[in-house]
């Protein structure tokens, strides 16, 4: 049996991995998966005076234990992982492919907010978790409606629970949420201003070779098929994961969450054209300045061989 140490993950970004672990699919492939807690001690405050990601740490949560040599692999949003890999202290730390869940996220406001459309967020403070998926997604969504100089972001904590609380307390006008907190927001009368899906990727050290990642992906592919054949059963993961620390989620049912928001596909390589266009867009926002060749952010050998082996 091979051992793989992973940073822990929530269902919105790692549902298939959680299913593969709990249903013995990793073990069936010869993998023993150990989870380590990347969230211990993470700062949960909102900083309305921090408005530039240059003043934030890309490894504040995702990649934190990886950078300390305490995890072999982690998954996070694709945009953020470009930046994390650029700044990694792990010499061989690279992306090795896209994860299986295509995350759904929303930009929301309180019930009493004067904002009804994305245009009305002009020069209003939107709290986002810098270097996490919904940070970049907020930029993508808002720049479709506003000039860039009217998009005002500030540093909000990792975790939809904490951003939802900050928004409801009036610290910020709007924030980004993932499930099940989108559903909770709607139950509390909040308005959803705009939504979209986004990809994530896995980042691995030299300990994760093509054979190991191929085993990992075969188990994940099995989980994808199970989820897609009986999605209603697996919606409960979103309730169970969060209800342990938030009774508001415990008051929801799996049926409250729209199944159409949960999309899982087989993990795949990052397409070359998208790799380049994504890097170019990130650079346009003043990030990824030290990367000349986006391909260097990916271990192409492991990505190609592992995904072929998983078929």
mmCIF file of C-alpha atoms in Angstrom:
data_model
loop_
_atom_site.group_PDB
_atom_site.id
_atom_site.type_symbol
_atom_site.label_atom_id
_atom_site.label_comp_id
_atom_site.label_asym_id
_atom_site.label_seq_id
_atom_site.Cartn_x
_atom_site.Cartn_y
_atom_site.Cartn_z
ATOM 1 C CA UNK A 1 0.000 0.000 0.000
ATOM 2 C CA UNK A 2 1.200 3.497 -0.858
ATOM 3 C CA UNK A 3 0.614 6.347 1.572
ATOM 4 C CA UNK A 4 -0.547 9.772 0.356
ATOM 5 C CA UNK A 5 -0.812 12.697 2.771
ATOM 6 C CA UNK A 6 -3.409 15.269 1.702
ATOM 7 C CA UNK A 7 -4.436 18.628 3.110
ATOM 8 C CA UNK A 8 -8.047 18.387 4.248
ATOM 9 C CA UNK A 9 -10.812 19.539 1.944
ATOM 10 C CA UNK A 10 -14.475 20.558 2.079
ATOM 11 C CA UNK A 11 -17.167 19.051 -0.201
ATOM 12 C CA UNK A 12 -17.466 22.170 -2.396
ATOM 13 C CA UNK A 13 -13.920 21.582 -3.605
ATOM 14 C CA UNK A 14 -13.258 17.926 -2.814
ATOM 15 C CA UNK A 15 -16.505 15.951 -2.772
ATOM 16 C CA UNK A 16 -15.161 13.138 -4.944
ATOM 17 C CA UNK A 17 -12.020 12.734 -2.856
ATOM 18 C CA UNK A 18 -14.109 12.543 0.320
ATOM 19 C CA UNK A 19 -16.387 9.919 -1.249
ATOM 20 C CA UNK A 20 -13.400 7.929 -2.542
ATOM 21 C CA UNK A 21 -11.907 7.929 0.934
ATOM 22 C CA UNK A 22 -15.067 7.075 2.888
ATOM 23 C CA UNK A 23 -16.192 4.367 0.472
ATOM 24 C CA UNK A 24 -12.816 2.601 0.314
ATOM 25 C CA UNK A 25 -12.035 3.466 -3.303
ATOM 26 C CA UNK A 26 -8.511 4.707 -2.539
ATOM 27 C CA UNK A 27 -7.779 1.583 -0.554
ATOM 28 C CA UNK A 28 -9.013 -0.566 -3.442
ATOM 29 C CA UNK A 29 -6.383 1.103 -5.639
ATOM 30 C CA UNK A 30 -3.642 0.414 -3.100
ATOM 31 C CA UNK A 31 -3.587 3.883 -1.533
ATOM 32 C CA UNK A 32 -3.729 4.811 2.120
ATOM 33 C CA UNK A 33 -4.847 8.445 2.382
ATOM 34 C CA UNK A 34 -4.030 10.472 5.486
ATOM 35 C CA UNK A 35 -5.657 13.892 5.951
ATOM 36 C CA UNK A 36 -3.886 16.756 7.735
ATOM 37 C CA UNK A 37 -5.660 19.882 8.984
ATOM 38 C CA UNK A 38 -4.612 23.012 7.074
ATOM 39 C CA UNK A 39 -7.221 25.156 8.852
ATOM 40 C CA UNK A 40 -5.844 25.024 12.396
ATOM 41 C CA UNK A 41 -4.987 28.539 13.530
ATOM 42 C CA UNK A 42 -6.086 30.224 10.283
ATOM 43 C CA UNK A 43 -7.021 33.915 10.668
ATOM 44 C CA UNK A 44 -10.805 34.300 10.336
ATOM 45 C CA UNK A 45 -10.978 38.104 10.500
ATOM 46 C CA UNK A 46 -12.109 40.509 7.785
ATOM 47 C CA UNK A 47 -9.697 43.316 6.923
ATOM 48 C CA UNK A 48 -11.427 46.147 5.104
ATOM 49 C CA UNK A 49 -8.117 48.030 4.878
ATOM 50 C CA UNK A 50 -6.331 45.238 2.979
ATOM 51 C CA UNK A 51 -7.425 45.767 -0.609
ATOM 52 C CA UNK A 52 -4.496 44.322 -2.582
ATOM 53 C CA UNK A 53 -3.604 40.611 -2.707
ATOM 54 C CA UNK A 54 0.066 41.628 -2.632
ATOM 55 C CA UNK A 55 -0.519 42.245 1.073
ATOM 56 C CA UNK A 56 -1.870 38.710 1.614
ATOM 57 C CA UNK A 57 -0.167 35.300 1.806
ATOM 58 C CA UNK A 58 -1.128 32.820 -0.950
ATOM 59 C CA UNK A 59 -0.200 29.966 1.398
ATOM 60 C CA UNK A 60 -2.258 31.183 4.367
ATOM 61 C CA UNK A 61 -4.377 28.018 4.231
ATOM 62 C CA UNK A 62 -4.172 26.018 0.999
ATOM 63 C CA UNK A 63 -0.598 24.840 0.642
ATOM 64 C CA UNK A 64 0.317 25.805 4.202
ATOM 65 C CA UNK A 65 1.223 22.291 5.347
ATOM 66 C CA UNK A 66 2.514 21.383 1.900
ATOM 67 C CA UNK A 67 5.064 24.193 2.177
ATOM 68 C CA UNK A 68 6.103 22.825 5.576
ATOM 69 C CA UNK A 69 6.671 19.373 4.102
ATOM 70 C CA UNK A 70 3.714 17.949 6.061
ATOM 71 C CA UNK A 71 1.519 17.134 3.045
ATOM 72 C CA UNK A 72 2.250 15.525 -0.311
ATOM 73 C CA UNK A 73 -0.595 17.143 -2.265
ATOM 74 C CA UNK A 74 -3.464 19.612 -1.999
ATOM 75 C CA UNK A 75 -6.245 20.893 -4.217
ATOM 76 C CA UNK A 76 -7.423 24.478 -4.573
ATOM 77 C CA UNK A 77 -8.701 26.816 -7.284
ATOM 78 C CA UNK A 78 -6.725 26.825 -10.504
ATOM 79 C CA UNK A 79 -5.999 30.564 -10.467
ATOM 80 C CA UNK A 80 -4.696 30.546 -6.914
ATOM 81 C CA UNK A 81 -2.568 27.482 -7.554
ATOM 82 C CA UNK A 82 -0.765 29.261 -10.386
ATOM 83 C CA UNK A 83 0.287 31.887 -7.843
ATOM 84 C CA UNK A 84 1.097 29.362 -5.102
ATOM 85 C CA UNK A 85 3.310 27.308 -7.399
ATOM 86 C CA UNK A 86 5.114 30.445 -8.563
ATOM 87 C CA UNK A 87 5.914 31.292 -4.936
ATOM 88 C CA UNK A 88 6.448 27.777 -3.596
ATOM 89 C CA UNK A 89 9.395 26.881 -1.424
ATOM 90 C CA UNK A 90 9.069 23.228 -2.454
ATOM 91 C CA UNK A 91 11.421 22.854 -5.391
ATOM 92 C CA UNK A 92 9.398 20.251 -7.285
ATOM 93 C CA UNK A 93 5.961 21.523 -6.205
ATOM 94 C CA UNK A 94 3.857 21.779 -9.340
ATOM 95 C CA UNK A 95 0.286 21.425 -10.576
ATOM 96 C CA UNK A 96 -0.439 17.977 -11.978
ATOM 97 C CA UNK A 97 -3.986 18.298 -13.299
ATOM 98 C CA UNK A 98 -7.522 19.497 -12.714
ATOM 99 C CA UNK A 99 -9.587 18.182 -9.835
ATOM 100 C CA UNK A 100 -12.933 16.496 -10.400
ATOM 101 C CA UNK A 101 -15.431 18.944 -8.916
ATOM 102 C CA UNK A 102 -16.277 22.074 -10.897
ATOM 103 C CA UNK A 103 -17.119 24.453 -8.081
ATOM 104 C CA UNK A 104 -20.236 26.606 -8.093
ATOM 105 C CA UNK A 105 -20.010 29.964 -6.317
ATOM 106 C CA UNK A 106 -22.126 33.074 -5.907
ATOM 107 C CA UNK A 107 -21.787 36.761 -5.115
ATOM 108 C CA UNK A 108 -24.388 37.640 -2.472
ATOM 109 C CA UNK A 109 -25.716 40.643 -0.537
ATOM 110 C CA UNK A 110 -27.824 41.029 2.629
ATOM 111 C CA UNK A 111 -31.624 41.291 2.394
ATOM 112 C CA UNK A 112 -31.453 45.021 3.262
ATOM 113 C CA UNK A 113 -28.694 45.834 0.793
ATOM 114 C CA UNK A 114 -29.398 48.545 -1.802
ATOM 115 C CA UNK A 115 -27.613 46.365 -4.380
ATOM 116 C CA UNK A 116 -29.743 44.431 -6.865
ATOM 117 C CA UNK A 117 -27.432 44.143 -9.880
ATOM 118 C CA UNK A 118 -23.674 43.697 -10.350
ATOM 119 C CA UNK A 119 -23.411 47.267 -11.671
ATOM 120 C CA UNK A 120 -24.629 48.554 -8.324
ATOM 121 C CA UNK A 121 -21.539 47.097 -6.648
ATOM 122 C CA UNK A 122 -19.506 49.895 -8.238
ATOM 123 C CA UNK A 123 -17.142 51.284 -5.571
ATOM 124 C CA UNK A 124 -18.824 49.173 -2.870
ATOM 125 C CA UNK A 125 -16.708 46.875 -0.713
ATOM 126 C CA UNK A 126 -16.789 43.205 -1.672
ATOM 127 C CA UNK A 127 -15.090 40.823 0.752
ATOM 128 C CA UNK A 128 -13.167 37.969 -0.873
ATOM 129 C CA UNK A 129 -10.570 35.432 0.279
ATOM 130 C CA UNK A 130 -7.458 36.580 -1.574
ATOM 131 C CA UNK A 131 -5.804 33.806 -3.622
ATOM 132 C CA UNK A 132 -8.821 31.508 -3.236
ATOM 133 C CA UNK A 133 -11.191 30.594 -6.046
ATOM 134 C CA UNK A 134 -13.968 33.023 -5.285
ATOM 135 C CA UNK A 135 -11.496 35.936 -5.195
ATOM 136 C CA UNK A 136 -10.670 35.396 -8.843
ATOM 137 C CA UNK A 137 -14.240 34.474 -9.717
ATOM 138 C CA UNK A 138 -15.457 37.781 -8.256
ATOM 139 C CA UNK A 139 -13.015 39.627 -10.515
ATOM 140 C CA UNK A 140 -14.190 37.673 -13.556
ATOM 141 C CA UNK A 141 -17.861 38.267 -12.796
ATOM 142 C CA UNK A 142 -17.600 41.926 -11.872
ATOM 143 C CA UNK A 143 -15.366 42.974 -14.751
ATOM 144 C CA UNK A 144 -18.174 41.877 -17.052
ATOM 145 C CA UNK A 145 -20.281 44.701 -15.601
ATOM 146 C CA UNK A 146 -17.893 47.331 -14.227
ATOM 147 C CA UNK A 147 -14.709 49.163 -15.196
ATOM 148 C CA UNK A 148 -11.835 47.632 -13.260
ATOM 149 C CA UNK A 149 -11.202 50.807 -11.274
ATOM 150 C CA UNK A 150 -14.748 50.575 -9.824
ATOM 151 C CA UNK A 151 -14.228 47.032 -8.474
ATOM 152 C CA UNK A 152 -13.371 47.350 -4.783
ATOM 153 C CA UNK A 153 -12.267 44.189 -2.978
ATOM 154 C CA UNK A 154 -10.968 43.627 0.532
ATOM 155 C CA UNK A 155 -9.493 40.670 2.390
ATOM 156 C CA UNK A 156 -12.165 38.432 3.894
ATOM 157 C CA UNK A 157 -11.477 35.080 5.547
ATOM 158 C CA UNK A 158 -11.220 31.660 4.008
ATOM 159 C CA UNK A 159 -14.466 29.762 4.567
ATOM 160 C CA UNK A 160 -17.934 30.786 3.414
ATOM 161 C CA UNK A 161 -19.251 30.626 6.984
ATOM 162 C CA UNK A 162 -17.012 33.474 8.097
ATOM 163 C CA UNK A 163 -17.603 35.634 5.036
ATOM 164 C CA UNK A 164 -21.355 35.119 5.369
ATOM 165 C CA UNK A 165 -21.152 36.254 8.996
ATOM 166 C CA UNK A 166 -19.120 39.337 8.039
ATOM 167 C CA UNK A 167 -21.624 40.265 5.334
ATOM 168 C CA UNK A 168 -24.614 39.827 7.620
ATOM 169 C CA UNK A 169 -22.879 41.950 10.276
ATOM 170 C CA UNK A 170 -22.480 44.783 7.766
ATOM 171 C CA UNK A 171 -18.670 44.698 7.665
ATOM 172 C CA UNK A 172 -18.805 44.337 3.865
ATOM 173 C CA UNK A 173 -21.502 45.035 1.274
ATOM 174 C CA UNK A 174 -21.180 41.735 -0.557
ATOM 175 C CA UNK A 175 -19.194 38.537 -0.476
ATOM 176 C CA UNK A 176 -18.596 35.269 -2.305
ATOM 177 C CA UNK A 177 -20.110 32.003 -1.091
ATOM 178 C CA UNK A 178 -20.009 28.312 -1.957
ATOM 179 C CA UNK A 179 -22.427 25.539 -0.994
ATOM 180 C CA UNK A 180 -24.061 24.979 1.423
ATOM 181 C CA UNK A 181 -23.747 28.658 2.361
ATOM 182 C CA UNK A 182 -25.382 29.845 -0.850
ATOM 183 C CA UNK A 183 -28.434 27.875 0.187
ATOM 184 C CA UNK A 184 -28.214 29.238 3.748
ATOM 185 C CA UNK A 185 -27.979 32.793 2.394
ATOM 186 C CA UNK A 186 -31.080 32.289 0.270
ATOM 187 C CA UNK A 187 -32.954 30.813 3.247
ATOM 188 C CA UNK A 188 -32.104 34.003 5.139
ATOM 189 C CA UNK A 189 -33.453 36.278 2.409
ATOM 190 C CA UNK A 190 -30.106 37.278 0.884
ATOM 191 C CA UNK A 191 -29.983 38.125 -2.802
ATOM 192 C CA UNK A 192 -27.706 36.294 -5.208
ATOM 193 C CA UNK A 193 -26.251 38.894 -7.571
ATOM 194 C CA UNK A 194 -24.320 36.642 -9.957
ATOM 195 C CA UNK A 195 -22.972 33.093 -10.097
ATOM 196 C CA UNK A 196 -20.497 30.959 -12.026
ATOM 197 C CA UNK A 197 -18.514 27.715 -11.970
ATOM 198 C CA UNK A 198 -14.740 27.404 -11.760
ATOM 199 C CA UNK A 199 -12.031 24.744 -12.002
ATOM 200 C CA UNK A 200 -9.471 23.702 -9.434
ATOM 201 C CA UNK A 201 -6.207 21.807 -9.701
ATOM 202 C CA UNK A 202 -3.995 19.580 -7.603
ATOM 203 C CA UNK A 203 -0.492 20.605 -6.557
ATOM 204 C CA UNK A 204 1.937 17.832 -5.641
ATOM 205 C CA UNK A 205 5.477 17.326 -4.430
ATOM 206 C CA UNK A 206 8.054 14.986 -5.962
ATOM 207 C CA UNK A 207 6.613 12.216 -3.743
ATOM 208 C CA UNK A 208 3.592 11.985 -6.036
ATOM 209 C CA UNK A 209 4.750 10.233 -9.188
ATOM 210 C CA UNK A 210 2.642 9.319 -12.200
ATOM 211 C CA UNK A 211 1.831 5.867 -10.824
ATOM 212 C CA UNK A 212 0.584 7.262 -7.503
ATOM 213 C CA UNK A 213 -1.454 10.017 -9.113
ATOM 214 C CA UNK A 214 -2.897 7.517 -11.573
ATOM 215 C CA UNK A 215 -4.071 5.367 -8.650
ATOM 216 C CA UNK A 216 -5.542 8.445 -6.987
ATOM 217 C CA UNK A 217 -7.391 9.475 -10.148
ATOM 218 C CA UNK A 218 -8.808 5.997 -10.803
ATOM 219 C CA UNK A 219 -10.392 6.067 -7.355
ATOM 220 C CA UNK A 220 -11.704 9.596 -7.929
ATOM 221 C CA UNK A 221 -13.177 8.591 -11.300
ATOM 222 C CA UNK A 222 -15.070 5.797 -9.553
ATOM 223 C CA UNK A 223 -16.414 8.353 -7.082
ATOM 224 C CA UNK A 224 -17.477 10.641 -9.933
ATOM 225 C CA UNK A 225 -19.502 7.845 -11.481
ATOM 226 C CA UNK A 226 -21.140 6.992 -8.161
ATOM 227 C CA UNK A 227 -22.080 10.606 -7.455
ATOM 228 C CA UNK A 228 -23.479 11.224 -10.928
ATOM 229 C CA UNK A 229 -25.580 8.060 -10.774
ATOM 230 C CA UNK A 230 -27.145 8.949 -7.409
ATOM 231 C CA UNK A 231 -26.521 12.618 -6.746
ATOM 232 C CA UNK A 232 -29.294 13.010 -4.164
ATOM 233 C CA UNK A 233 -27.528 10.635 -1.777
ATOM 234 C CA UNK A 234 -24.234 12.514 -1.900
ATOM 235 C CA UNK A 235 -25.726 15.945 -1.270
ATOM 236 C CA UNK A 236 -25.772 14.946 2.393
ATOM 237 C CA UNK A 237 -21.986 15.373 2.489
ATOM 238 C CA UNK A 238 -22.475 19.153 2.366
ATOM 239 C CA UNK A 239 -24.759 19.086 5.391
ATOM 240 C CA UNK A 240 -22.735 16.619 7.470
ATOM 241 C CA UNK A 241 -19.402 18.350 6.900
ATOM 242 C CA UNK A 242 -20.550 21.809 8.023
ATOM 243 C CA UNK A 243 -23.225 20.991 10.583
ATOM 244 C CA UNK A 244 -20.518 19.853 13.013
ATOM 245 C CA UNK A 245 -19.448 23.473 13.488
ATOM 246 C CA UNK A 246 -22.522 25.423 12.360
ATOM 247 C CA UNK A 247 -26.021 24.516 13.607
ATOM 248 C CA UNK A 248 -27.534 26.740 10.904
ATOM 249 C CA UNK A 249 -26.347 24.215 8.329
ATOM 250 C CA UNK A 250 -27.658 21.393 10.499
ATOM 251 C CA UNK A 251 -31.106 22.947 10.148
ATOM 252 C CA UNK A 252 -30.918 22.521 6.368
ATOM 253 C CA UNK A 253 -31.605 19.290 4.531
ATOM 254 C CA UNK A 254 -29.759 17.832 1.572
ATOM 255 C CA UNK A 255 -32.890 18.434 -0.503
ATOM 256 C CA UNK A 256 -32.532 22.184 0.100
ATOM 257 C CA UNK A 257 -29.373 22.296 -2.056
ATOM 258 C CA UNK A 258 -29.975 22.398 -5.796
ATOM 259 C CA UNK A 259 -28.381 19.377 -7.407
ATOM 260 C CA UNK A 260 -27.611 21.365 -10.556
ATOM 261 C CA UNK A 261 -25.034 23.323 -8.529
ATOM 262 C CA UNK A 262 -22.984 20.201 -7.827
ATOM 263 C CA UNK A 263 -21.025 19.247 -10.937
ATOM 264 C CA UNK A 264 -18.385 16.514 -10.915
ATOM 265 C CA UNK A 265 -16.381 15.293 -13.894
ATOM 266 C CA UNK A 266 -13.408 12.990 -14.346
ATOM 267 C CA UNK A 267 -10.133 14.744 -13.463
ATOM 268 C CA UNK A 268 -8.156 15.830 -16.512
ATOM 269 C CA UNK A 269 -5.008 17.600 -17.671
ATOM 270 C CA UNK A 270 -5.052 21.408 -17.833
ATOM 271 C CA UNK A 271 -5.611 22.253 -21.528
ATOM 272 C CA UNK A 272 -2.608 24.071 -22.983
ATOM 273 C CA UNK A 273 -4.621 26.957 -24.436
ATOM 274 C CA UNK A 274 -6.436 27.509 -21.144
ATOM 275 C CA UNK A 275 -3.158 27.324 -19.237
ATOM 276 C CA UNK A 276 -1.782 30.233 -21.239
ATOM 277 C CA UNK A 277 -4.941 32.326 -21.276
ATOM 278 C CA UNK A 278 -5.448 31.889 -17.541
ATOM 279 C CA UNK A 279 -1.899 32.975 -16.778
ATOM 280 C CA UNK A 280 -2.283 36.009 -19.030
ATOM 281 C CA UNK A 281 -5.497 37.052 -17.257
ATOM 282 C CA UNK A 282 -3.960 36.651 -13.788
ATOM 283 C CA UNK A 283 -1.012 38.783 -14.881
ATOM 284 C CA UNK A 284 -3.422 41.469 -16.082
ATOM 285 C CA UNK A 285 -4.504 41.889 -12.449
ATOM 286 C CA UNK A 286 -0.948 42.406 -11.243
ATOM 287 C CA UNK A 287 -0.320 38.853 -10.049
ATOM 288 C CA UNK A 288 1.979 36.107 -11.348
ATOM 289 C CA UNK A 289 4.571 38.729 -12.275
ATOM 290 C CA UNK A 290 7.534 36.386 -11.810
ATOM 291 C CA UNK A 291 6.342 33.740 -14.276
ATOM 292 C CA UNK A 292 7.375 33.977 -17.919
ATOM 293 C CA UNK A 293 6.248 30.517 -18.998
ATOM 294 C CA UNK A 294 2.986 29.164 -17.548
ATOM 295 C CA UNK A 295 3.958 25.610 -18.548
ATOM 296 C CA UNK A 296 6.638 25.696 -15.861
ATOM 297 C CA UNK A 297 3.865 25.798 -13.252
ATOM 298 C CA UNK A 298 2.809 22.262 -14.238
ATOM 299 C CA UNK A 299 4.643 18.941 -14.007
ATOM 300 C CA UNK A 300 3.793 17.941 -17.560
ATOM 301 C CA UNK A 301 5.323 14.464 -17.309
ATOM 302 C CA UNK A 302 3.272 13.437 -14.268
ATOM 303 C CA UNK A 303 0.134 15.138 -15.596
ATOM 304 C CA UNK A 304 0.289 13.394 -18.970
ATOM 305 C CA UNK A 305 1.287 9.947 -17.741
ATOM 306 C CA UNK A 306 -1.018 9.844 -14.733
ATOM 307 C CA UNK A 307 -4.177 10.859 -16.559
ATOM 308 C CA UNK A 308 -3.458 8.362 -19.331
ATOM 309 C CA UNK A 309 -2.951 5.640 -16.699
ATOM 310 C CA UNK A 310 -6.245 6.506 -15.016
ATOM 311 C CA UNK A 311 -8.277 5.669 -18.124
#
